CSV table of C-alpha atoms and ligand atoms in Angstrom, one decimal:
chain,number,residue,atom,x,y,z
A,1,MET,CA,28.6,220.7,150.8
A,2,SER,CA,28.0,223.7,148.5
A,3,TYR,CA,27.3,223.6,144.8
A,4,LYS,CA,28.0,225.9,141.9
A,5,ILE,CA,25.1,226.6,139.6
A,6,ILE,CA,26.3,226.7,136.0
A,7,TRP,CA,24.4,229.2,133.8
A,8,LYS,CA,23.5,227.7,130.4
A,9,GLY,CA,20.5,229.7,129.3
A,10,ASN,CA,21.0,231.7,126.0
A,11,SER,CA,18.9,233.9,123.8
A,12,ASN,CA,17.1,230.9,122.4
A,13,THR,CA,15.9,229.7,125.8
A,14,ASN,CA,12.2,230.0,126.1
A,15,LYS,CA,11.0,232.2,128.9
A,16,SER,CA,8.4,234.9,129.7
A,17,THR,CA,7.4,237.1,132.6
A,18,ARG,CA,5.5,235.8,135.6
A,19,ARG,CA,2.7,238.2,135.0
A,20,GLY,CA,3.1,239.6,138.5
A,21,HIS,CA,2.9,236.2,140.2
A,22,ALA,CA,5.6,235.0,142.6
A,23,PRO,CA,6.9,231.4,142.9
A,24,HIS,CA,4.8,229.3,145.3
A,25,MET,CA,5.9,225.8,144.4
A,26,ILE,CA,8.8,223.7,143.1
A,27,VAL,CA,7.9,221.2,140.3
A,28,ASN,CA,10.2,218.2,139.7
A,29,HIS,CA,10.7,216.6,136.2
A,30,ILE,CA,12.6,213.9,134.5
A,31,THR,CA,14.5,214.8,131.3
A,32,GLU,CA,13.8,211.6,129.3
A,33,GLY,CA,17.3,212.0,127.8
A,34,SER,CA,20.9,212.8,128.7
A,35,ALA,CA,21.9,216.0,130.4
A,36,LYS,CA,23.8,216.9,127.2
A,37,SER,CA,20.7,216.6,125.0
A,38,THR,CA,18.6,218.5,127.5
A,39,ILE,CA,21.2,221.4,127.5
A,40,SER,CA,21.2,221.4,123.8
A,41,TRP,CA,17.4,221.3,123.5
A,42,PHE,CA,16.9,224.2,126.0
A,43,THR,CA,19.4,226.4,124.2
A,44,SER,CA,18.3,225.5,120.6
A,45,SER,CA,16.6,227.9,118.2
A,46,GLY,CA,14.5,224.9,117.1
A,47,ASN,CA,12.8,224.7,120.5
A,48,THR,CA,9.8,227.0,120.7
A,49,VAL,CA,7.9,224.9,123.2
A,50,SER,CA,9.7,224.2,126.5
A,51,SER,CA,12.3,225.1,129.1
A,52,ALA,CA,13.0,224.7,132.8
A,53,HIS,CA,14.8,226.8,135.4
A,54,PHE,CA,17.2,224.1,136.5
A,55,LEU,CA,18.7,220.7,135.5
A,56,VAL,CA,20.3,218.3,138.0
A,57,THR,CA,22.6,215.7,136.3
A,58,LYS,CA,23.2,212.2,137.5
A,59,SER,CA,26.7,213.2,138.6
A,60,GLY,CA,25.2,216.0,140.7
A,61,GLU,CA,25.9,219.1,138.6
A,62,ILE,CA,23.4,221.9,138.6
A,63,TYR,CA,22.6,223.9,135.4
A,64,GLN,CA,20.3,226.9,135.1
A,65,PHE,CA,18.5,228.1,132.0
A,66,VAL,CA,16.0,230.6,133.2
A,67,LYS,CA,16.2,233.1,136.1
A,68,ILE,CA,13.9,232.4,139.0
A,69,GLU,CA,12.4,235.8,138.4
A,70,ASP,CA,11.2,234.7,135.0
A,71,ASN,CA,8.6,232.1,133.9
A,72,ALA,CA,10.0,228.9,132.4
A,73,TRP,CA,7.9,226.9,130.0
A,74,ALA,CA,7.9,223.7,132.0
A,75,ASN,CA,4.5,222.8,133.2
A,76,GLY,CA,2.0,225.0,131.5
A,77,VAL,CA,-1.5,223.6,131.1
A,78,SER,CA,-4.5,225.1,129.3
A,79,ALA,CA,-7.6,226.0,131.3
A,80,ASP,CA,-9.3,223.0,129.9
A,81,ASN,CA,-6.5,220.6,131.1
A,82,ARG,CA,-6.2,222.3,134.5
A,83,LYS,CA,-9.3,220.5,135.8
A,84,PHE,CA,-7.4,217.2,135.5
A,85,ALA,CA,-4.6,218.4,137.9
A,86,THR,CA,-4.5,216.4,141.2
A,87,ALA,CA,-2.4,219.2,142.9
A,88,SER,CA,-4.8,221.3,145.0
A,89,ILE,CA,-2.7,224.4,144.5
A,90,VAL,CA,-3.4,224.3,140.8
A,91,LYS,CA,-7.1,224.4,141.5
A,92,GLU,CA,-6.7,227.1,144.1
A,93,LYS,CA,-4.6,229.4,141.9
A,94,GLY,CA,-6.6,228.9,138.8
A,95,VAL,CA,-4.0,230.4,136.4
A,96,ASN,CA,-1.1,229.0,134.3
A,97,PRO,CA,1.1,226.9,136.8
A,98,ASN,CA,4.2,228.2,135.1
A,99,TRP,CA,3.5,231.7,136.5
A,100,TYR,CA,4.0,230.6,140.1
A,101,SER,CA,6.4,227.6,139.9
A,102,VAL,CA,10.1,227.0,139.8
A,103,SER,CA,11.0,223.9,137.7
A,104,ILE,CA,13.8,221.3,138.1
A,105,GLU,CA,14.6,218.8,135.5
A,106,HIS,CA,16.4,215.6,136.6
A,107,GLU,CA,18.6,213.7,134.2
A,108,GLY,CA,17.0,210.2,133.6
A,109,ILE,CA,14.9,208.0,131.4
A,110,TYR,CA,11.6,206.9,133.0
A,111,ARG,CA,11.6,203.3,131.7
A,112,MET,CA,15.1,202.8,133.2
A,113,THR,CA,14.9,204.6,136.5
A,114,ARG,CA,11.2,205.2,137.2
A,115,GLY,CA,12.4,208.5,138.6
A,116,LYS,CA,14.9,207.2,141.1
A,117,LEU,CA,17.9,209.5,141.5
A,118,THR,CA,21.6,208.7,141.9
A,119,ASP,CA,23.0,209.5,145.4
A,120,LYS,CA,24.9,212.6,144.0
A,121,GLN,CA,21.7,213.7,142.2
A,122,LEU,CA,19.6,213.4,145.3
A,123,LYS,CA,22.1,215.5,147.4
A,124,ALA,CA,22.3,218.1,144.7
A,125,THR,CA,18.6,218.4,144.2
A,126,ILE,CA,18.1,218.7,148.0
A,127,TRP,CA,20.6,221.5,148.0
A,128,LEU,CA,18.9,223.1,145.0
A,129,HIS,CA,15.4,223.0,146.7
A,130,ARG,CA,16.9,224.8,149.7
A,131,TYR,CA,18.6,227.3,147.5
A,132,ILE,CA,15.3,228.0,145.6
A,133,ILE,CA,13.3,228.3,148.9
A,134,ASP,CA,15.9,230.7,150.4
A,135,TYR,CA,16.0,232.7,147.1
A,136,VAL,CA,12.2,233.1,147.0
A,137,GLU,CA,12.1,234.1,150.6
A,138,LYS,CA,14.7,236.8,150.1
A,139,LYS,CA,13.3,238.2,146.9
A,140,TRP,CA,9.6,238.0,147.5
A,141,ASN,CA,9.3,237.5,151.2
A,142,ILE,CA,7.4,234.3,150.5
A,143,GLU,CA,8.1,231.1,152.4
A,144,ILE,CA,7.4,228.1,150.2
A,145,PRO,CA,6.1,225.5,152.6
A,146,ILE,CA,8.2,222.3,152.6
A,147,ASP,CA,5.5,219.8,152.0
A,148,ARG,CA,4.0,217.7,149.2
A,149,LYS,CA,1.5,220.4,148.3
A,150,HIS,CA,4.3,222.8,147.4
A,151,ILE,CA,7.0,220.3,146.3
A,152,LEU,CA,5.4,218.5,143.4
A,153,GLY,CA,5.9,216.4,140.4
A,154,HIS,CA,4.8,217.4,136.9
A,155,TYR,CA,2.3,214.4,136.9
A,156,GLU,CA,0.3,216.2,139.6
A,157,ILE,CA,-0.2,219.2,137.4
A,158,ASP,CA,-0.6,217.5,134.0
A,159,PRO,CA,-1.6,213.8,134.8
A,160,ARG,CA,-3.0,213.1,131.3
A,161,ARG,CA,0.0,214.2,129.3
A,162,LYS,CA,2.8,213.7,131.9
A,163,PRO,CA,1.9,210.7,134.1
A,164,ASN,CA,5.5,209.5,134.4
A,165,CYS,CA,7.2,212.8,135.1
A,166,PRO,CA,9.3,212.5,137.2
A,167,GLY,CA,8.3,208.9,138.0
A,168,GLU,CA,7.0,207.0,141.0
A,169,LYS,CA,10.4,206.4,142.5
A,170,TYR,CA,11.2,210.1,142.7
A,171,PRO,CA,12.2,210.5,146.4
A,172,PHE,CA,9.8,213.3,147.4
A,173,ASP,CA,9.6,212.0,151.0
A,174,GLN,CA,13.4,212.0,151.4
A,175,VAL,CA,13.8,215.5,149.9
A,176,ILE,CA,11.1,216.9,152.2
A,177,GLN,CA,12.4,215.1,155.3
A,178,VAL,CA,15.9,216.4,154.9
A,179,LEU,CA,14.8,219.9,154.0
A,180,ASN,CA,12.6,220.0,157.1
A,181,ASN,CA,15.3,218.7,159.4
A,182,LYS,CA,18.0,220.6,157.6
A,183,GLU,CA,20.4,218.0,159.1
A,184,THR,CA,19.6,214.3,159.4
A,185,PHE,CA,20.6,214.0,163.1
A,186,THR,CA,21.4,216.3,165.9
A,187,ASP,CA,24.5,214.5,167.3
A,188,ILE,CA,26.7,213.7,164.3
A,189,LYS,CA,28.2,217.1,163.3
A,190,GLY,CA,32.0,216.6,163.1
A,191,HIS,CA,31.8,212.9,163.7
A,192,TRP,CA,34.3,211.0,161.6
A,193,ALA,CA,31.5,209.0,160.0
A,194,GLU,CA,29.1,212.0,159.5
A,195,GLN,CA,29.0,211.6,155.7
A,196,TYR,CA,28.4,207.9,155.8
A,197,ILE,CA,25.7,208.3,158.4
A,198,ASN,CA,24.0,210.9,156.2
A,199,GLN,CA,24.2,208.6,153.3
A,200,VAL,CA,22.6,205.5,154.9
A,201,ALA,CA,19.9,207.8,156.5
A,202,LEU,CA,19.1,209.4,153.1
A,203,GLN,CA,18.9,206.0,151.5
A,204,GLY,CA,16.5,204.8,154.2
A,205,ILE,CA,18.9,202.1,155.4
A,206,MET,CA,19.4,203.3,159.0
A,207,SER,CA,17.3,205.6,161.1
A,208,GLY,CA,17.8,207.5,164.3
A,209,TYR,CA,16.1,207.9,167.6
A,210,PRO,CA,12.8,209.8,168.0
A,211,ASN,CA,14.5,212.7,169.7
A,212,GLY,CA,16.7,213.3,166.5
A,213,ASP,CA,19.8,211.6,167.9
A,214,PHE,CA,21.7,209.0,165.9
A,215,LYS,CA,24.0,207.9,168.8
A,216,PRO,CA,26.9,207.2,166.4
A,217,ASP,CA,29.1,205.4,169.0
A,218,GLU,CA,26.3,203.2,170.4
A,219,LYS,CA,26.5,199.4,170.0
A,220,VAL,CA,24.3,197.7,167.3
A,221,SER,CA,22.0,194.9,168.5
A,222,ARG,CA,21.3,191.7,166.5
A,223,ALA,CA,17.8,192.9,165.9
A,224,GLU,CA,19.0,196.3,164.5
A,225,LEU,CA,21.6,194.6,162.3
A,226,ALA,CA,18.9,192.3,160.9
A,227,THR,CA,16.7,195.3,160.1
A,228,VAL,CA,19.6,197.0,158.2
A,229,ILE,CA,20.3,193.8,156.3
A,230,ALA,CA,16.6,193.3,155.4
A,231,ARG,CA,16.4,196.9,154.1
A,232,LEU,CA,19.5,196.4,152.0
A,233,LEU,CA,18.0,193.1,150.6
A,234,ASN,CA,14.8,194.9,149.7
A,235,LYS,CA,16.6,197.7,148.0
A,236,GLU,CA,16.8,197.9,144.3
A,237,VAL,CA,20.1,199.2,143.2
B,301,ZN,ZN1,7.9,217.2,133.3
């Protein structure tokens, strides 16, 4: 599935140059408000403090406010606060994290979702991560490694002020797993149930075989069915 990125940035949107730095990490955020209010805030003349490159809504739409070439005002921390960062890359780089990051806002309110995404939002943000990685590789010839050191949450950069951004239920592992595999399984392309198999795999309900197969037409044993039901029972929806 492909997505259309909808440009929403305007002359009020906060941005600056990367001061010669290139993107080296993707930072994930939660909006703490509706997509509508985020769009309004990131395009308002009254906002002189913040912005982000992208916004992924609960229904899976992707909006862009700042070009990847430019610096969004999403996760800047002063030199004083940088020492509290738990992300090793922040310590290694030693400059404003905005200069070398691409930021994605996710529509949601922490006390309601704890950072959990809707299915559509998860699929869209995975696609967007891939898009950003490909874009950076083409433009700067830099490959952002697909791991937790380079795909981060705001809380790892600014733990004192943003401990709940994007929230402990943000699916970092799923995002990274799918990006690394590119496809969930090796033997489901074109199968009539491909999209359903991807859905249960992304949600952690069913897994495949160690060699990357799913074996879509294999019989299910009672033990496997019990595992699936137990995972469903343990799931918060
Ligand atoms: Zn944030």
